[in-house]
Amino acid sequence: MKIFQDKARIIQLADKKMIEGWNAEMPLLFIGYIREKRITTYPKSVQKEVNAYLDDVLENSAIPMLLTALNNPDVEIRKNVAKSIVQVSENNPSMLKIALSHMEQASNDKNKEVSDAMKKALKNYQKYLKRLQTAAKRKQLAALRKKMDEIDTQFAEGQISDNNYIREQKNYLKLKREIELEEIVD
């Protein structure tokens, strides 16, 4: 285990020897997870050390392992890595950010299964990015939905004219359709 120590806390991460025994895609996922979800919870005094360690693991272990697996002459190894990457892209696509360039290269693999799997993983990642981009609009849509509930009640009670109701409903539906169109990835 690799240990980072602060006055109040001890942080343990997998060391290089342990990481080198993992499947080819796992070190990248580990690094992505630590950087996205965990590092902000660490004391400021060790964050720089952890980042330096993760950079070292990325450069000297994770990327070489992935490249070796994706360029392996054994088709089964490439298929297994591709399947794992697809599963990650379906469950937690944000973790793939670090491996995108290698995935794009592997999407041109000679083996159709590997190529298709990588293309699927890249498509899943693109969908994830689209959802992130439209998150603010979805939030706006939720607020508008609450407003529409009030307007529906007012309309039913006769407090709002037909034209005003239709205008508000149209605004809501336009925003909803805009979000749907933005999230579509070809």
Tab-separated table of C-alpha atoms in Angstrom:
chain	number	residue	atom	x	y	z
A	1	MET	CA	0.000	0.000	0.000
A	2	LYS	CA	1.091	3.530	-0.720
A	3	ILE	CA	0.627	5.689	2.362
A	4	PHE	CA	0.182	9.455	2.546
A	5	GLN	CA	0.208	11.002	5.978
A	6	ASP	CA	-1.078	14.251	7.355
A	7	LYS	CA	-1.068	15.334	11.006
A	8	ALA	CA	-4.659	14.148	11.410
A	9	ARG	CA	-5.125	11.454	8.752
A	10	ILE	CA	-3.496	8.607	6.922
A	11	ILE	CA	-4.519	7.897	3.350
A	12	GLN	CA	-3.799	4.501	1.823
A	13	LEU	CA	-3.851	3.847	-1.897
A	14	ALA	CA	-2.938	0.810	-3.917
A	15	ASP	CA	0.784	0.732	-4.711
A	16	LYS	CA	2.298	0.205	-8.164
A	17	LYS	CA	3.015	-3.492	-7.644
A	18	MET	CA	-0.596	-4.156	-6.719
A	19	ILE	CA	-1.865	-2.045	-9.626
A	20	GLU	CA	0.289	-3.915	-12.116
A	21	GLY	CA	-1.564	-7.102	-11.181
A	22	TRP	CA	-4.946	-5.621	-12.111
A	23	ASN	CA	-6.813	-5.941	-15.409
A	24	ALA	CA	-5.591	-3.446	-18.002
A	25	GLU	CA	-8.468	-0.956	-17.708
A	26	MET	CA	-8.676	-0.922	-13.900
A	27	PRO	CA	-5.727	1.401	-13.137
A	28	LEU	CA	-7.248	4.122	-15.324
A	29	LEU	CA	-10.582	3.718	-13.581
A	30	PHE	CA	-8.880	3.795	-10.191
A	31	ILE	CA	-7.034	7.008	-11.043
A	32	GLY	CA	-10.169	8.587	-12.482
A	33	TYR	CA	-12.166	7.673	-9.391
A	34	ILE	CA	-9.595	9.078	-6.982
A	35	ARG	CA	-9.287	12.316	-8.939
A	36	GLU	CA	-13.001	12.873	-9.470
A	37	LYS	CA	-14.534	11.619	-6.242
A	38	ARG	CA	-11.985	11.230	-3.489
A	39	ILE	CA	-9.116	13.706	-3.726
A	40	THR	CA	-11.224	16.651	-2.565
A	41	THR	CA	-11.921	14.768	0.672
A	42	TYR	CA	-8.205	14.436	1.430
A	43	PRO	CA	-6.351	17.025	3.511
A	44	LYS	CA	-4.903	19.827	1.387
A	45	SER	CA	-1.405	18.980	2.590
A	46	VAL	CA	-1.447	15.555	0.869
A	47	GLN	CA	-3.469	16.345	-2.254
A	48	LYS	CA	-0.372	17.476	-4.158
A	49	GLU	CA	1.515	14.298	-3.195
A	50	VAL	CA	-1.426	12.098	-4.175
A	51	ASN	CA	-1.729	13.861	-7.536
A	52	ALA	CA	1.985	13.377	-8.190
A	53	TYR	CA	1.669	9.692	-7.299
A	54	LEU	CA	-1.362	9.276	-9.568
A	55	ASP	CA	0.482	11.009	-12.425
A	56	ASP	CA	3.388	8.609	-11.951
A	57	VAL	CA	1.093	5.560	-11.909
A	58	LEU	CA	-0.753	6.858	-14.954
A	59	GLU	CA	2.390	7.459	-16.942
A	60	ASN	CA	4.396	4.408	-15.900
A	61	SER	CA	1.757	1.755	-15.264
A	62	ALA	CA	-1.823	2.503	-16.300
A	63	ILE	CA	-1.372	3.757	-19.852
A	64	PRO	CA	1.329	1.223	-20.778
A	65	MET	CA	-0.871	-1.588	-19.415
A	66	LEU	CA	-3.884	-0.415	-21.420
A	67	LEU	CA	-1.852	0.058	-24.595
A	68	THR	CA	-0.300	-3.374	-24.194
A	69	ALA	CA	-3.720	-4.965	-23.734
A	70	LEU	CA	-5.331	-3.080	-26.626
A	71	ASN	CA	-2.422	-3.910	-28.941
A	72	ASN	CA	-2.082	-7.492	-27.765
A	73	PRO	CA	-2.026	-10.022	-30.624
A	74	ASP	CA	-4.394	-12.222	-28.597
A	75	VAL	CA	-7.891	-11.223	-29.696
A	76	GLU	CA	-9.482	-12.581	-26.513
A	77	ILE	CA	-7.485	-10.191	-24.323
A	78	ARG	CA	-8.527	-7.244	-26.488
A	79	LYS	CA	-12.156	-8.406	-26.390
A	80	ASN	CA	-12.120	-8.703	-22.591
A	81	VAL	CA	-10.690	-5.215	-22.173
A	82	ALA	CA	-13.219	-3.828	-24.646
A	83	LYS	CA	-16.118	-5.529	-22.826
A	84	SER	CA	-14.954	-4.131	-19.506
A	85	ILE	CA	-14.697	-0.653	-20.953
A	86	VAL	CA	-18.230	-0.925	-22.370
A	87	GLN	CA	-19.557	-1.963	-18.954
A	88	VAL	CA	-17.866	1.020	-17.357
A	89	SER	CA	-19.260	3.308	-20.063
A	90	GLU	CA	-22.760	2.092	-19.245
A	91	ASN	CA	-22.440	2.364	-15.464
A	92	ASN	CA	-20.086	5.278	-14.882
A	93	PRO	CA	-18.914	6.928	-18.115
A	94	SER	CA	-17.171	9.784	-16.320
A	95	MET	CA	-14.427	7.334	-15.355
A	96	LEU	CA	-13.430	6.874	-19.001
A	97	LYS	CA	-12.325	10.455	-19.553
A	98	ILE	CA	-8.725	9.558	-18.901
A	99	ALA	CA	-8.683	6.754	-21.514
A	100	LEU	CA	-10.548	8.462	-24.378
A	101	SER	CA	-7.636	8.850	-26.782
A	102	HIS	CA	-6.709	5.182	-26.393
A	103	MET	CA	-10.313	4.125	-26.839
A	104	GLU	CA	-10.541	6.125	-30.060
A	105	GLN	CA	-7.452	4.366	-31.406
A	106	ALA	CA	-8.875	0.984	-30.410
A	107	SER	CA	-12.144	1.776	-32.190
A	108	ASN	CA	-10.187	1.151	-35.416
A	109	ASP	CA	-9.152	-2.346	-34.311
A	110	LYS	CA	-8.990	-5.062	-36.975
A	111	ASN	CA	-11.299	-7.258	-34.910
A	112	LYS	CA	-14.916	-6.214	-35.437
A	113	GLU	CA	-16.021	-7.102	-31.895
A	114	VAL	CA	-13.301	-4.987	-30.297
A	115	SER	CA	-13.927	-2.127	-32.698
A	116	ASP	CA	-17.693	-2.199	-32.143
A	117	ALA	CA	-17.290	-2.376	-28.370
A	118	MET	CA	-14.997	0.642	-28.323
A	119	LYS	CA	-17.356	2.581	-30.579
A	120	LYS	CA	-20.227	1.740	-28.245
A	121	ALA	CA	-18.211	2.890	-25.222
A	122	LEU	CA	-17.332	6.145	-26.983
A	123	LYS	CA	-20.993	6.669	-27.877
A	124	ASN	CA	-22.002	6.091	-24.258
A	125	TYR	CA	-19.424	8.658	-23.184
A	126	GLN	CA	-20.780	11.164	-25.725
A	127	LYS	CA	-24.294	10.640	-24.352
A	128	TYR	CA	-22.957	11.268	-20.871
A	129	LEU	CA	-21.380	14.544	-22.013
A	130	LYS	CA	-24.641	15.617	-23.626
A	131	ARG	CA	-26.516	14.919	-20.397
A	132	LEU	CA	-24.016	17.040	-18.491
A	133	GLN	CA	-24.412	19.890	-20.957
A	134	THR	CA	-28.182	19.845	-20.644
A	135	ALA	CA	-28.224	19.483	-16.855
A	136	ALA	CA	-28.898	23.193	-16.368
A	137	LYS	CA	-31.765	23.083	-18.820
A	138	ARG	CA	-33.206	20.051	-17.072
A	139	LYS	CA	-33.075	21.979	-13.817
A	140	GLN	CA	-34.881	24.859	-15.497
A	141	LEU	CA	-37.414	22.372	-16.872
A	142	ALA	CA	-38.090	20.990	-13.378
A	143	ALA	CA	-38.738	24.508	-12.078
A	144	LEU	CA	-40.979	25.190	-15.050
A	145	ARG	CA	-42.871	21.941	-14.381
A	146	LYS	CA	-43.654	23.154	-10.858
A	147	LYS	CA	-44.844	26.451	-12.288
A	148	MET	CA	-46.961	24.564	-14.829
A	149	ASP	CA	-48.631	22.630	-12.009
A	150	GLU	CA	-49.710	25.940	-10.494
A	151	ILE	CA	-50.823	27.239	-13.883
A	152	ASP	CA	-52.826	24.035	-14.482
A	153	THR	CA	-54.664	24.623	-11.215
A	154	GLN	CA	-55.260	28.279	-12.028
A	155	PHE	CA	-56.493	27.353	-15.504
A	156	ALA	CA	-58.866	24.761	-14.091
A	157	GLU	CA	-60.234	27.366	-11.673
A	158	GLY	CA	-60.694	29.885	-14.490
A	159	GLN	CA	-58.081	32.352	-13.212
A	160	ILE	CA	-55.989	32.184	-16.425
A	161	SER	CA	-57.204	32.700	-19.966
A	162	ASP	CA	-56.884	30.021	-22.625
A	163	ASN	CA	-54.251	32.030	-24.522
A	164	ASN	CA	-52.041	32.534	-21.448
A	165	TYR	CA	-52.312	28.860	-20.555
A	166	ILE	CA	-51.421	27.756	-24.084
A	167	ARG	CA	-48.437	30.159	-24.176
A	168	GLU	CA	-47.035	28.759	-20.898
A	169	GLN	CA	-47.648	25.170	-21.971
A	170	LYS	CA	-45.925	25.878	-25.292
A	171	ASN	CA	-42.852	27.303	-23.512
A	172	TYR	CA	-42.660	24.215	-21.332
A	173	LEU	CA	-42.989	21.811	-24.252
A	174	LYS	CA	-40.421	23.726	-26.331
A	175	LEU	CA	-37.833	23.492	-23.558
A	176	LYS	CA	-38.602	19.810	-23.020
A	177	ARG	CA	-38.204	19.054	-26.735
A	178	GLU	CA	-35.010	21.126	-26.940
A	179	ILE	CA	-33.470	19.044	-24.161
A	180	GLU	CA	-34.517	15.802	-25.837
A	181	LEU	CA	-32.982	16.880	-29.144
A	182	GLU	CA	-29.721	17.960	-27.537
A	183	GLU	CA	-29.294	14.623	-25.791
A	184	ILE	CA	-29.695	12.593	-28.965
A	185	VAL	CA	-26.336	11.290	-30.167
A	186	ASP	CA	-26.091	9.750	-33.619
